Coordinates of C-alpha atoms in Angstrom, one line a residue:
M1183 CA 224.8 115.7 303.6
N1184 CA 226.8 114.6 300.6
F1185 CA 229.5 112.5 302.1
I1186 CA 230.7 111.2 298.7
K1187 CA 231.5 114.8 297.6
K1188 CA 233.1 115.6 301.0
L1189 CA 235.4 112.5 300.7
E1190 CA 236.1 113.2 297.0
D1191 CA 237.2 116.7 298.0
E1192 CA 239.5 115.4 300.7
F1193 CA 241.0 112.6 298.6
S1194 CA 241.7 115.0 295.7
G1195 CA 244.3 116.6 297.8
F1196 CA 246.4 113.4 297.5
R1197 CA 247.9 111.3 294.8
Y1198 CA 247.9 107.6 294.4
M1199 CA 251.1 105.9 295.3
E1200 CA 251.6 104.7 291.7
E1201 CA 251.3 108.3 290.3
K1202 CA 255.0 109.1 289.8
K1203 CA 254.5 112.3 287.8
N1204 CA 252.4 114.3 290.3
R1205 CA 254.8 114.9 293.2
E1206 CA 253.2 118.1 294.3
K1207 CA 250.5 116.2 296.2
P1208 CA 251.3 113.9 299.1
P1209 CA 250.5 110.2 298.6
L1210 CA 247.2 108.8 299.7
T1211 CA 247.9 106.3 302.4
T1212 CA 245.7 104.1 304.6
K1213 CA 246.6 106.3 307.5
E1214 CA 245.4 109.4 305.7
V1215 CA 242.2 107.7 304.7
R1216 CA 241.5 106.6 308.3
N1217 CA 242.1 110.1 309.5
I1218 CA 239.6 111.4 306.9
S1219 CA 237.2 108.7 307.9
K1220 CA 237.5 109.7 311.6
K1221 CA 236.9 113.3 310.7
Y1222 CA 233.6 112.7 308.9
F1223 CA 232.4 110.0 311.2
K1224 CA 231.8 112.7 313.8
E1225 CA 229.1 114.0 311.5
V1226 CA 227.3 110.7 311.2
K1227 CA 227.8 109.0 314.6
G1228 CA 224.4 110.4 315.8
L1229 CA 222.5 109.0 312.9
E1230 CA 220.5 105.9 313.0
K1231 CA 222.5 102.7 312.2
D1232 CA 220.5 102.0 309.0
R1233 CA 221.2 105.5 307.7
V1234 CA 225.0 105.0 308.3
L1235 CA 224.8 101.7 306.6
D1236 CA 223.1 103.2 303.6
I1237 CA 225.8 105.8 303.2
C1238 CA 228.5 103.1 303.6
E1239 CA 226.8 101.0 300.9
K1240 CA 227.1 104.0 298.5
F1241 CA 230.8 104.2 299.3
L1242 CA 231.3 100.5 298.6
D1243 CA 229.5 100.9 295.2
I1244 CA 232.2 103.3 294.1
E1245 CA 234.7 100.4 294.1
K1246 CA 237.8 102.5 295.0
W1247 CA 239.9 101.3 297.9
E1248 CA 239.7 104.7 299.8
Y1249 CA 235.9 104.7 299.8
S1250 CA 235.8 101.1 300.7
T1251 CA 238.0 101.7 303.7
V1252 CA 235.6 104.3 305.0
G1253 CA 232.6 102.1 304.0
F1254 CA 233.9 99.4 306.3
D1255 CA 235.2 101.7 309.0
W1256 CA 232.1 103.5 309.9
P1257 CA 229.8 100.5 310.6
I1258 CA 232.5 99.2 313.0
K1259 CA 232.7 102.5 314.8
K1260 CA 228.9 102.7 314.9
E1261 CA 228.6 99.2 316.4
I1262 CA 231.1 100.1 319.1
I1263 CA 229.1 103.2 320.0
L1264 CA 225.8 101.2 320.1
K1265 CA 227.4 98.5 322.3
E1266 CA 228.7 101.2 324.7
K1267 CA 225.2 102.7 325.0
I1268 CA 223.7 99.3 325.7
S1269 CA 226.3 98.5 328.3
N1270 CA 225.8 101.9 330.0
V1271 CA 222.0 101.3 330.1
S1272 CA 222.5 97.8 331.5
L1273 CA 224.8 99.0 334.2
S1274 CA 222.6 101.9 335.3
G1275 CA 219.4 100.0 335.0

């Protein structure tokens, strides 16, 4: 799964806010990035935590705000899922 390519394809449909010339594309906003993050998190939420963190580290290495946003978003979502699983096991056990 090449998530960098997937995100790149998604982000290419937008323009940066400071790009005044390219008005054909909608601006890339934090809201849009979070929606894209949510869309692709569905594909990784079943992976091991370490694998998700490896993918996120690659996003952070790109040093663009949109990738960093996803790179910080996914570990938080993954941690919430893990805590819910632990809580359910504790309650049922």
